[in-house]
Amino acid sequence: MYARALLQTACLRRMGARTSRHFAARPVLSGMRQRGLQTQSPLDACQATKEEDVSLRDIFDLPTQTTLGSRWFHQGQPTGLLMESRFVSPKLLCKSGKEAVAEAEALVQKVLNAETAEERRMVIKCLDQLSDSLCRVMDVAELVRQVHPDSSWQNAADEVYSGMFSYMNKLNTHVGLYRKLVEVMDDHEISRTFSPVEREVAMSFRRDFERSGIHLPKDAHAQFVDLSSNIQESSRGFLKSQSLPPPSNRTVSVPVDHLRALPSQVTMHILQSSSTRKRADGTAVVDLVPDDYAAHYILRDCADDSTREAVYRAWQYGSTTAVDTLETLLEQRRALSHRVGFESFGHMALEDKMAKSPSHVDEFLRGLATQAQPRWNSAINALYQIKAKTRQGQQQMFPWDRDFWMSKQQMDKGALPSLHPYFSLGRVVLGLSRVFKNLYGVELRAASPQPGEIWHPEVRKLE
């Protein structure tokens, strides 16, 4: 789903935390108006808030009953994706990438040529503008190549993203930029004039440069750059392997009778997409390659334990290529982090994040697990009991049993509270909006997309 405000802050931060671009949703001034300027009574304001909450929730949960959805798709003169005139067509997207690189190169030269006190004072701002000019196009290209249904847009976005990512990597290892940054930060007459935000931005840039191995000796730096490139390739290879369909030779022979409990449309899909045959004993079977769709319903509705087990094992069987790629990626990340003095890649990634270290993440997750354990135990015991009652004392629970026995209990005694998907998408978005409002004084509102702003009728716009 598309939230305009969210996208505008989606910078990939390959050149550090950027503080000049804040969350771009429109601030809602209720509760923050100056005294004497309030035009609504508390009751009216409360009613307006309720109406806005309903609208925000309904565009996700009841899309056919709201006018804020797809009726603007392909109507009128296109404004460009995300209401950006530079992104009206794939050709203009490519042009925008080249223009962003040219703008960035001009800023690079401005930083490198900064000599006077005033010019050096602007180095931090120029570096921030440099990152911003690239991220504004790279973020869109990354989004478009992942979600746009048109292959011409996907190809253009791939071209833009690849070219700009390569250029960004060069900047991350640009010795001249790093030395100029350090020179400015070490100049007390200049650095003492920095605001707290500028100081944090400068430190963020410096950390990112040094995490890119720029301070290493020449040979070690070259190895760091090679490792970074290899990690990028391994990451893309692993993600690509996850989107591939299961191999056709990984079939499961399922008796057609075992599909009768499934919804009719699911059974029809399986029969139409798979080959069927008869065994020597006359049993009709379907040779199924279990994808996510079929596996979900078989594990939930099929009463035969052996069929569920066979489908589960085939569905969850990892690709050897994917596993090898993942192990290579993990080893490359470990080697990269050691090059710049970190204990692990986790320590390297979390150093400037809220969590700070892997141990804090582990402590947080274990704390959540401890709090949830009593409810989890209650839910599991309920599943054990219903299986033992139905299967004459069998209490052992296997991975392929969970969905089936949960479904059976839901039909017999109602949903399991701790496992039931109790939040609709609309309620989750509404909840996020309320969190943002309480923390930052900003909330999300449903809005009508302009012609050409979205790439699919099911996309929803928030502001």
PDB file of C-alpha atoms in Angstrom, residues 177-408:
ATOM      1  CA  LEU A 177      34.787  14.128   0.451  1.00  0.00           C
ATOM      2  CA  TYR A 178      35.844  12.271   3.583  1.00  0.00           C
ATOM      3  CA  ARG A 179      38.949  14.413   4.109  1.00  0.00           C
ATOM      4  CA  LYS A 180      36.991  17.631   3.600  1.00  0.00           C
ATOM      5  CA  LEU A 181      34.380  16.469   6.132  1.00  0.00           C
ATOM      6  CA  VAL A 182      37.045  15.582   8.720  1.00  0.00           C
ATOM      7  CA  GLU A 183      38.826  18.886   8.062  1.00  0.00           C
ATOM      8  CA  VAL A 184      35.646  20.851   8.743  1.00  0.00           C
ATOM      9  CA  MET A 185      34.707  18.822  11.827  1.00  0.00           C
ATOM     10  CA  ASP A 186      38.208  19.217  13.295  1.00  0.00           C
ATOM     11  CA  ASP A 187      38.200  22.994  12.738  1.00  0.00           C
ATOM     12  CA  HIS A 188      37.010  24.309  16.091  1.00  0.00           C
ATOM     13  CA  GLU A 189      36.144  27.753  14.718  1.00  0.00           C
ATOM     14  CA  ILE A 190      33.676  26.139  12.314  1.00  0.00           C
ATOM     15  CA  SER A 191      32.410  23.160  14.295  1.00  0.00           C
ATOM     16  CA  ARG A 192      31.529  25.282  17.334  1.00  0.00           C
ATOM     17  CA  THR A 193      28.937  27.089  15.205  1.00  0.00           C
ATOM     18  CA  PHE A 194      27.135  23.820  14.352  1.00  0.00           C
ATOM     19  CA  SER A 195      23.645  23.365  15.687  1.00  0.00           C
ATOM     20  CA  PRO A 196      22.933  20.045  17.477  1.00  0.00           C
ATOM     21  CA  VAL A 197      21.242  18.780  14.297  1.00  0.00           C
ATOM     22  CA  GLU A 198      24.199  19.744  12.088  1.00  0.00           C
ATOM     23  CA  ARG A 199      26.619  18.104  14.501  1.00  0.00           C
ATOM     24  CA  GLU A 200      24.627  14.864  14.464  1.00  0.00           C
ATOM     25  CA  VAL A 201      24.394  14.909  10.655  1.00  0.00           C
ATOM     26  CA  ALA A 202      28.155  15.456  10.396  1.00  0.00           C
ATOM     27  CA  MET A 203      28.859  12.560  12.756  1.00  0.00           C
ATOM     28  CA  SER A 204      26.450  10.373  10.812  1.00  0.00           C
ATOM     29  CA  PHE A 205      28.252  11.099   7.558  1.00  0.00           C
ATOM     30  CA  ARG A 206      31.611  10.412   9.147  1.00  0.00           C
ATOM     31  CA  ARG A 207      30.453   7.093  10.621  1.00  0.00           C
ATOM     32  CA  ASP A 208      29.050   6.035   7.244  1.00  0.00           C
ATOM     33  CA  PHE A 209      32.262   6.933   5.455  1.00  0.00           C
ATOM     34  CA  GLU A 210      34.320   4.963   7.955  1.00  0.00           C
ATOM     35  CA  ARG A 211      31.926   2.022   7.807  1.00  0.00           C
ATOM     36  CA  SER A 212      32.692   2.040   4.096  1.00  0.00           C
ATOM     37  CA  GLY A 213      36.345   1.430   4.942  1.00  0.00           C
ATOM     38  CA  ILE A 214      37.519   4.789   3.637  1.00  0.00           C
ATOM     39  CA  HIS A 215      40.037   5.200   6.475  1.00  0.00           C
ATOM     40  CA  LEU A 216      41.692   1.834   5.773  1.00  0.00           C
ATOM     41  CA  PRO A 217      45.072   1.344   4.045  1.00  0.00           C
ATOM     42  CA  LYS A 218      44.864   1.113   0.270  1.00  0.00           C
ATOM     43  CA  ASP A 219      44.941  -2.694  -0.017  1.00  0.00           C
ATOM     44  CA  ALA A 220      42.489  -3.219   2.849  1.00  0.00           C
ATOM     45  CA  HIS A 221      40.167  -0.598   1.379  1.00  0.00           C
ATOM     46  CA  ALA A 222      40.203  -2.334  -2.003  1.00  0.00           C
ATOM     47  CA  GLN A 223      39.237  -5.609  -0.301  1.00  0.00           C
ATOM     48  CA  PHE A 224      36.433  -3.809   1.536  1.00  0.00           C
ATOM     49  CA  VAL A 225      35.052  -2.424  -1.732  1.00  0.00           C
ATOM     50  CA  ASP A 226      35.168  -5.883  -3.338  1.00  0.00           C
ATOM     51  CA  LEU A 227      33.367  -7.402  -0.361  1.00  0.00           C
ATOM     52  CA  SER A 228      30.680  -4.702  -0.526  1.00  0.00           C
ATOM     53  CA  SER A 229      30.063  -5.426  -4.207  1.00  0.00           C
ATOM     54  CA  ASN A 230      29.927  -9.168  -3.545  1.00  0.00           C
ATOM     55  CA  ILE A 231      27.428  -8.648  -0.712  1.00  0.00           C
ATOM     56  CA  GLN A 232      25.182  -6.638  -3.011  1.00  0.00           C
ATOM     57  CA  GLU A 233      25.239  -9.406  -5.612  1.00  0.00           C
ATOM     58  CA  SER A 234      24.645 -12.138  -3.026  1.00  0.00           C
ATOM     59  CA  SER A 235      21.726 -10.210  -1.511  1.00  0.00           C
ATOM     60  CA  ARG A 236      20.048  -9.752  -4.870  1.00  0.00           C
ATOM     61  CA  GLY A 237      20.670 -13.397  -5.732  1.00  0.00           C
ATOM     62  CA  PHE A 238      19.128 -14.620  -2.499  1.00  0.00           C
ATOM     63  CA  LEU A 239      16.063 -12.382  -2.801  1.00  0.00           C
ATOM     64  CA  LYS A 240      15.588 -13.478  -6.396  1.00  0.00           C
ATOM     65  CA  SER A 241      15.730 -17.145  -5.378  1.00  0.00           C
ATOM     66  CA  GLN A 242      12.922 -16.565  -2.853  1.00  0.00           C
ATOM     67  CA  SER A 243      10.543 -15.343  -5.541  1.00  0.00           C
ATOM     68  CA  LEU A 244      11.035 -18.344  -7.827  1.00  0.00           C
ATOM     69  CA  PRO A 245       8.272 -20.986  -7.980  1.00  0.00           C
ATOM     70  CA  PRO A 246       8.978 -24.418  -6.469  1.00  0.00           C
ATOM     71  CA  PRO A 247      10.917 -26.744  -8.817  1.00  0.00           C
ATOM     72  CA  SER A 248       8.615 -28.891 -10.921  1.00  0.00           C
ATOM     73  CA  ASN A 249      10.342 -32.106  -9.830  1.00  0.00           C
ATOM     74  CA  ARG A 250       9.353 -31.566  -6.191  1.00  0.00           C
ATOM     75  CA  THR A 251       5.876 -33.057  -6.463  1.00  0.00           C
ATOM     76  CA  VAL A 252       3.621 -34.647  -3.882  1.00  0.00           C
ATOM     77  CA  SER A 253       1.117 -37.320  -4.850  1.00  0.00           C
ATOM     78  CA  VAL A 254      -2.137 -36.425  -3.115  1.00  0.00           C
ATOM     79  CA  PRO A 255      -5.281 -38.590  -3.361  1.00  0.00           C
ATOM     80  CA  VAL A 256      -8.052 -36.516  -4.887  1.00  0.00           C
ATOM     81  CA  ASP A 257     -10.346 -37.576  -2.036  1.00  0.00           C
ATOM     82  CA  HIS A 258      -8.055 -35.743   0.395  1.00  0.00           C
ATOM     83  CA  LEU A 259      -8.891 -32.467  -1.349  1.00  0.00           C
ATOM     84  CA  ARG A 260     -12.632 -32.666  -0.766  1.00  0.00           C
ATOM     85  CA  ALA A 261     -12.494 -30.682   2.485  1.00  0.00           C
ATOM     86  CA  LEU A 262     -10.825 -27.751   0.748  1.00  0.00           C
ATOM     87  CA  PRO A 263     -12.859 -24.819  -0.630  1.00  0.00           C
ATOM     88  CA  SER A 264     -14.162 -25.727  -4.075  1.00  0.00           C
ATOM     89  CA  GLN A 265     -12.264 -22.962  -5.865  1.00  0.00           C
ATOM     90  CA  VAL A 266      -8.982 -24.130  -4.296  1.00  0.00           C
ATOM     91  CA  THR A 267      -9.606 -27.734  -5.308  1.00  0.00           C
ATOM     92  CA  MET A 268     -10.430 -26.584  -8.837  1.00  0.00           C
ATOM     93  CA  HIS A 269      -7.221 -24.538  -8.992  1.00  0.00           C
ATOM     94  CA  ILE A 270      -5.135 -27.544  -7.897  1.00  0.00           C
ATOM     95  CA  LEU A 271      -6.782 -29.913 -10.365  1.00  0.00           C
ATOM     96  CA  GLN A 272      -6.423 -27.477 -13.264  1.00  0.00           C
ATOM     97  CA  SER A 273      -2.776 -26.631 -12.551  1.00  0.00           C
ATOM     98  CA  SER A 274      -1.556 -30.159 -11.760  1.00  0.00           C
ATOM     99  CA  SER A 275      -1.501 -33.499 -13.530  1.00  0.00           C
ATOM    100  CA  THR A 276      -3.781 -36.291 -12.361  1.00  0.00           C
ATOM    101  CA  ARG A 277      -3.460 -40.058 -12.729  1.00  0.00           C
ATOM    102  CA  LYS A 278      -4.662 -43.352 -11.282  1.00  0.00           C
ATOM    103  CA  ARG A 279      -2.624 -45.687  -9.135  1.00  0.00           C
ATOM    104  CA  ALA A 280      -2.588 -49.428  -9.654  1.00  0.00           C
ATOM    105  CA  ASP A 281      -5.296 -49.788  -6.998  1.00  0.00           C
ATOM    106  CA  GLY A 282      -7.526 -47.362  -8.885  1.00  0.00           C
ATOM    107  CA  THR A 283      -7.021 -44.409  -6.529  1.00  0.00           C
ATOM    108  CA  ALA A 284      -7.115 -41.074  -8.344  1.00  0.00           C
ATOM    109  CA  VAL A 285      -4.187 -38.888  -7.333  1.00  0.00           C
ATOM    110  CA  VAL A 286      -2.951 -35.425  -8.257  1.00  0.00           C
ATOM    111  CA  ASP A 287       0.786 -34.764  -8.598  1.00  0.00           C
ATOM    112  CA  LEU A 288       0.974 -31.422  -6.838  1.00  0.00           C
ATOM    113  CA  VAL A 289       3.862 -28.938  -6.674  1.00  0.00           C
ATOM    114  CA  PRO A 290       2.871 -27.193  -3.423  1.00  0.00           C
ATOM    115  CA  ASP A 291       2.983 -23.406  -3.704  1.00  0.00           C
ATOM    116  CA  ASP A 292       1.936 -21.040  -0.900  1.00  0.00           C
ATOM    117  CA  TYR A 293      -1.694 -20.954  -2.029  1.00  0.00           C
ATOM    118  CA  ALA A 294      -2.278 -24.704  -2.175  1.00  0.00           C
ATOM    119  CA  ALA A 295      -0.161 -25.488   0.891  1.00  0.00           C
ATOM    120  CA  HIS A 296      -2.095 -23.044   3.061  1.00  0.00           C
ATOM    121  CA  TYR A 297      -5.447 -24.696   2.424  1.00  0.00           C
ATOM    122  CA  ILE A 298      -4.197 -28.287   2.525  1.00  0.00           C
ATOM    123  CA  LEU A 299      -2.464 -27.731   5.881  1.00  0.00           C
ATOM    124  CA  ARG A 300      -5.601 -26.069   7.229  1.00  0.00           C
ATOM    125  CA  ASP A 301      -8.362 -28.340   5.879  1.00  0.00           C
ATOM    126  CA  CYS A 302      -6.964 -31.793   4.985  1.00  0.00           C
ATOM    127  CA  ALA A 303      -7.637 -34.346   7.752  1.00  0.00           C
ATOM    128  CA  ASP A 304      -5.054 -36.881   6.557  1.00  0.00           C
ATOM    129  CA  ASP A 305      -1.842 -36.557   8.596  1.00  0.00           C
ATOM    130  CA  SER A 306       0.437 -38.160   6.007  1.00  0.00           C
ATOM    131  CA  THR A 307      -0.772 -35.850   3.218  1.00  0.00           C
ATOM    132  CA  ARG A 308      -0.277 -32.761   5.355  1.00  0.00           C
ATOM    133  CA  GLU A 309       3.208 -33.937   6.315  1.00  0.00           C
ATOM    134  CA  ALA A 310       4.216 -34.636   2.715  1.00  0.00           C
ATOM    135  CA  VAL A 311       2.909 -31.265   1.512  1.00  0.00           C
ATOM    136  CA  TYR A 312       4.554 -29.407   4.403  1.00  0.00           C
ATOM    137  CA  ARG A 313       7.957 -31.022   3.835  1.00  0.00           C
ATOM    138  CA  ALA A 314       7.901 -30.363   0.081  1.00  0.00           C
ATOM    139  CA  TRP A 315       6.665 -26.795   0.583  1.00  0.00           C
ATOM    140  CA  GLN A 316       9.289 -25.948   3.202  1.00  0.00           C
ATOM    141  CA  TYR A 317      12.189 -27.720   1.506  1.00  0.00           C
ATOM    142  CA  GLY A 318      14.826 -25.072   0.925  1.00  0.00           C
ATOM    143  CA  SER A 319      16.517 -24.580  -2.410  1.00  0.00           C
ATOM    144  CA  THR A 320      20.133 -25.718  -2.254  1.00  0.00           C
ATOM    145  CA  THR A 321      21.125 -22.693  -4.313  1.00  0.00           C
ATOM    146  CA  ALA A 322      19.294 -20.329  -1.967  1.00  0.00           C
ATOM    147  CA  VAL A 323      20.844 -21.884   1.136  1.00  0.00           C
ATOM    148  CA  ASP A 324      24.348 -21.755  -0.371  1.00  0.00           C
ATOM    149  CA  THR A 325      23.811 -18.116  -1.366  1.00  0.00           C
ATOM    150  CA  LEU A 326      22.575 -17.228   2.117  1.00  0.00           C
ATOM    151  CA  GLU A 327      25.560 -18.880   3.795  1.00  0.00           C
ATOM    152  CA  THR A 328      27.910 -17.038   1.431  1.00  0.00           C
ATOM    153  CA  LEU A 329      26.147 -13.764   2.206  1.00  0.00           C
ATOM    154  CA  LEU A 330      26.479 -14.284   5.958  1.00  0.00           C
ATOM    155  CA  GLU A 331      30.186 -15.072   5.634  1.00  0.00           C
ATOM    156  CA  GLN A 332      30.735 -11.984   3.465  1.00  0.00           C
ATOM    157  CA  ARG A 333      28.948  -9.788   5.999  1.00  0.00           C
ATOM    158  CA  ARG A 334      31.069 -11.206   8.824  1.00  0.00           C
ATOM    159  CA  ALA A 335      34.273 -10.536   6.884  1.00  0.00           C
ATOM    160  CA  LEU A 336      33.125  -7.009   6.013  1.00  0.00           C
ATOM    161  CA  SER A 337      32.365  -6.092   9.622  1.00  0.00           C
ATOM    162  CA  HIS A 338      35.730  -7.432  10.789  1.00  0.00           C
ATOM    163  CA  ARG A 339      37.479  -5.243   8.203  1.00  0.00           C
ATOM    164  CA  VAL A 340      36.242  -2.106   9.937  1.00  0.00           C
ATOM    165  CA  GLY A 341      36.734  -3.336  13.500  1.00  0.00           C
ATOM    166  CA  PHE A 342      33.286  -4.613  14.491  1.00  0.00           C
ATOM    167  CA  GLU A 343      32.650  -7.860  16.322  1.00  0.00           C
ATOM    168  CA  SER A 344      29.910  -8.863  13.901  1.00  0.00           C
ATOM    169  CA  PHE A 345      27.721  -7.480  11.136  1.00  0.00           C
ATOM    170  CA  GLY A 346      24.963  -7.070  13.717  1.00  0.00           C
ATOM    171  CA  HIS A 347      27.186  -4.779  15.799  1.00  0.00           C
ATOM    172  CA  MET A 348      28.045  -2.820  12.654  1.00  0.00           C
ATOM    173  CA  ALA A 349      24.410  -2.408  11.560  1.00  0.00           C
ATOM    174  CA  LEU A 350      23.077  -1.451  15.007  1.00  0.00           C
ATOM    175  CA  GLU A 351      25.804   0.903  16.189  1.00  0.00           C
ATOM    176  CA  ASP A 352      23.865   4.088  15.348  1.00  0.00           C
ATOM    177  CA  LYS A 353      20.373   2.618  15.800  1.00  0.00           C
ATOM    178  CA  MET A 354      18.136   2.788  18.851  1.00  0.00           C
ATOM    179  CA  ALA A 355      18.961  -0.804  19.833  1.00  0.00           C
ATOM    180  CA  LYS A 356      22.746  -0.085  19.770  1.00  0.00           C
ATOM    181  CA  SER A 357      23.842  -3.733  19.999  1.00  0.00           C
ATOM    182  CA  PRO A 358      22.702  -7.324  19.258  1.00  0.00           C
ATOM    183  CA  SER A 359      22.565  -8.043  22.991  1.00  0.00           C
ATOM    184  CA  HIS A 360      19.908  -5.338  23.453  1.00  0.00           C
ATOM    185  CA  VAL A 361      17.857  -6.810  20.608  1.00  0.00           C
ATOM    186  CA  ASP A 362      18.151 -10.281  22.145  1.00  0.00           C
ATOM    187  CA  GLU A 363      17.128  -8.949  25.551  1.00  0.00           C
ATOM    188  CA  PHE A 364      14.112  -7.162  24.060  1.00  0.00           C
ATOM    189  CA  LEU A 365      12.909 -10.241  22.157  1.00  0.00           C
ATOM    190  CA  ARG A 366      13.382 -12.504  25.166  1.00  0.00           C
ATOM    191  CA  GLY A 367      11.386 -10.062  27.260  1.00  0.00           C
ATOM    192  CA  LEU A 368       8.526 -10.168  24.756  1.00  0.00           C
ATOM    193  CA  ALA A 369       8.692 -13.970  24.684  1.00  0.00           C
ATOM    194  CA  THR A 370       8.508 -14.142  28.478  1.00  0.00           C
ATOM    195  CA  GLN A 371       5.435 -11.914  28.546  1.00  0.00           C
ATOM    196  CA  ALA A 372       3.700 -13.911  25.814  1.00  0.00           C
ATOM    197  CA  GLN A 373       4.615 -17.365  27.167  1.00  0.00           C
ATOM    198  CA  PRO A 374       1.568 -17.868  29.445  1.00  0.00           C
ATOM    199  CA  ARG A 375      -0.880 -17.129  26.623  1.00  0.00           C
ATOM    200  CA  TRP A 376       1.134 -19.240  24.209  1.00  0.00           C
ATOM    201  CA  ASN A 377       1.133 -22.166  26.662  1.00  0.00           C
ATOM    202  CA  SER A 378      -2.624 -21.863  27.053  1.00  0.00           C
ATOM    203  CA  ALA A 379      -3.156 -21.945  23.293  1.00  0.00           C
ATOM    204  CA  ILE A 380      -0.817 -24.908  22.764  1.00  0.00           C
ATOM    205  CA  ASN A 381      -2.402 -26.893  25.601  1.00  0.00           C
ATOM    206  CA  ALA A 382      -5.787 -26.374  24.005  1.00  0.00           C
ATOM    207  CA  LEU A 383      -4.471 -27.817  20.734  1.00  0.00           C
ATOM    208  CA  TYR A 384      -2.923 -30.789  22.553  1.00  0.00           C
ATOM    209  CA  GLN A 385      -6.213 -31.525  24.267  1.00  0.00           C
ATOM    210  CA  ILE A 386      -8.335 -31.443  21.140  1.00  0.00           C
ATOM    211  CA  LYS A 387      -5.878 -33.673  19.258  1.00  0.00           C
ATOM    212  CA  ALA A 388      -5.714 -36.165  22.142  1.00  0.00           C
ATOM    213  CA  LYS A 389      -9.491 -36.260  22.322  1.00  0.00           C
ATOM    214  CA  THR A 390      -9.910 -36.790  18.571  1.00  0.00           C
ATOM    215  CA  ARG A 391      -6.933 -39.097  17.948  1.00  0.00           C
ATOM    216  CA  GLN A 392      -7.214 -41.428  20.946  1.00  0.00           C
ATOM    217  CA  GLY A 393      -4.575 -40.038  23.231  1.00  0.00           C
ATOM    218  CA  GLN A 394      -2.090 -38.708  20.650  1.00  0.00           C
ATOM    219  CA  GLN A 395      -0.660 -35.507  22.083  1.00  0.00           C
ATOM    220  CA  GLN A 396       2.503 -34.957  20.061  1.00  0.00           C
ATOM    221  CA  MET A 397       2.142 -31.877  17.852  1.00  0.00           C
ATOM    222  CA  PHE A 398       4.052 -31.532  14.569  1.00  0.00           C
ATOM    223  CA  PRO A 399       4.562 -28.418  12.431  1.00  0.00           C
ATOM    224  CA  TRP A 400       2.057 -29.667   9.854  1.00  0.00           C
ATOM    225  CA  ASP A 401      -0.567 -30.138  12.606  1.00  0.00           C
ATOM    226  CA  ARG A 402      -0.847 -26.564  13.836  1.00  0.00           C
ATOM    227  CA  ASP A 403      -3.099 -25.005  11.187  1.00  0.00           C
ATOM    228  CA  PHE A 404      -5.399 -28.038  10.988  1.00  0.00           C
ATOM    229  CA  TRP A 405      -6.043 -28.292  14.722  1.00  0.00           C
ATOM    230  CA  MET A 406      -6.323 -24.539  15.139  1.00  0.00           C
ATOM    231  CA  SER A 407      -8.989 -24.505  12.439  1.00  0.00           C
ATOM    232  CA  LYS A 408     -10.814 -27.406  14.073  1.00  0.00           C
TER     233      LYS A 408
END
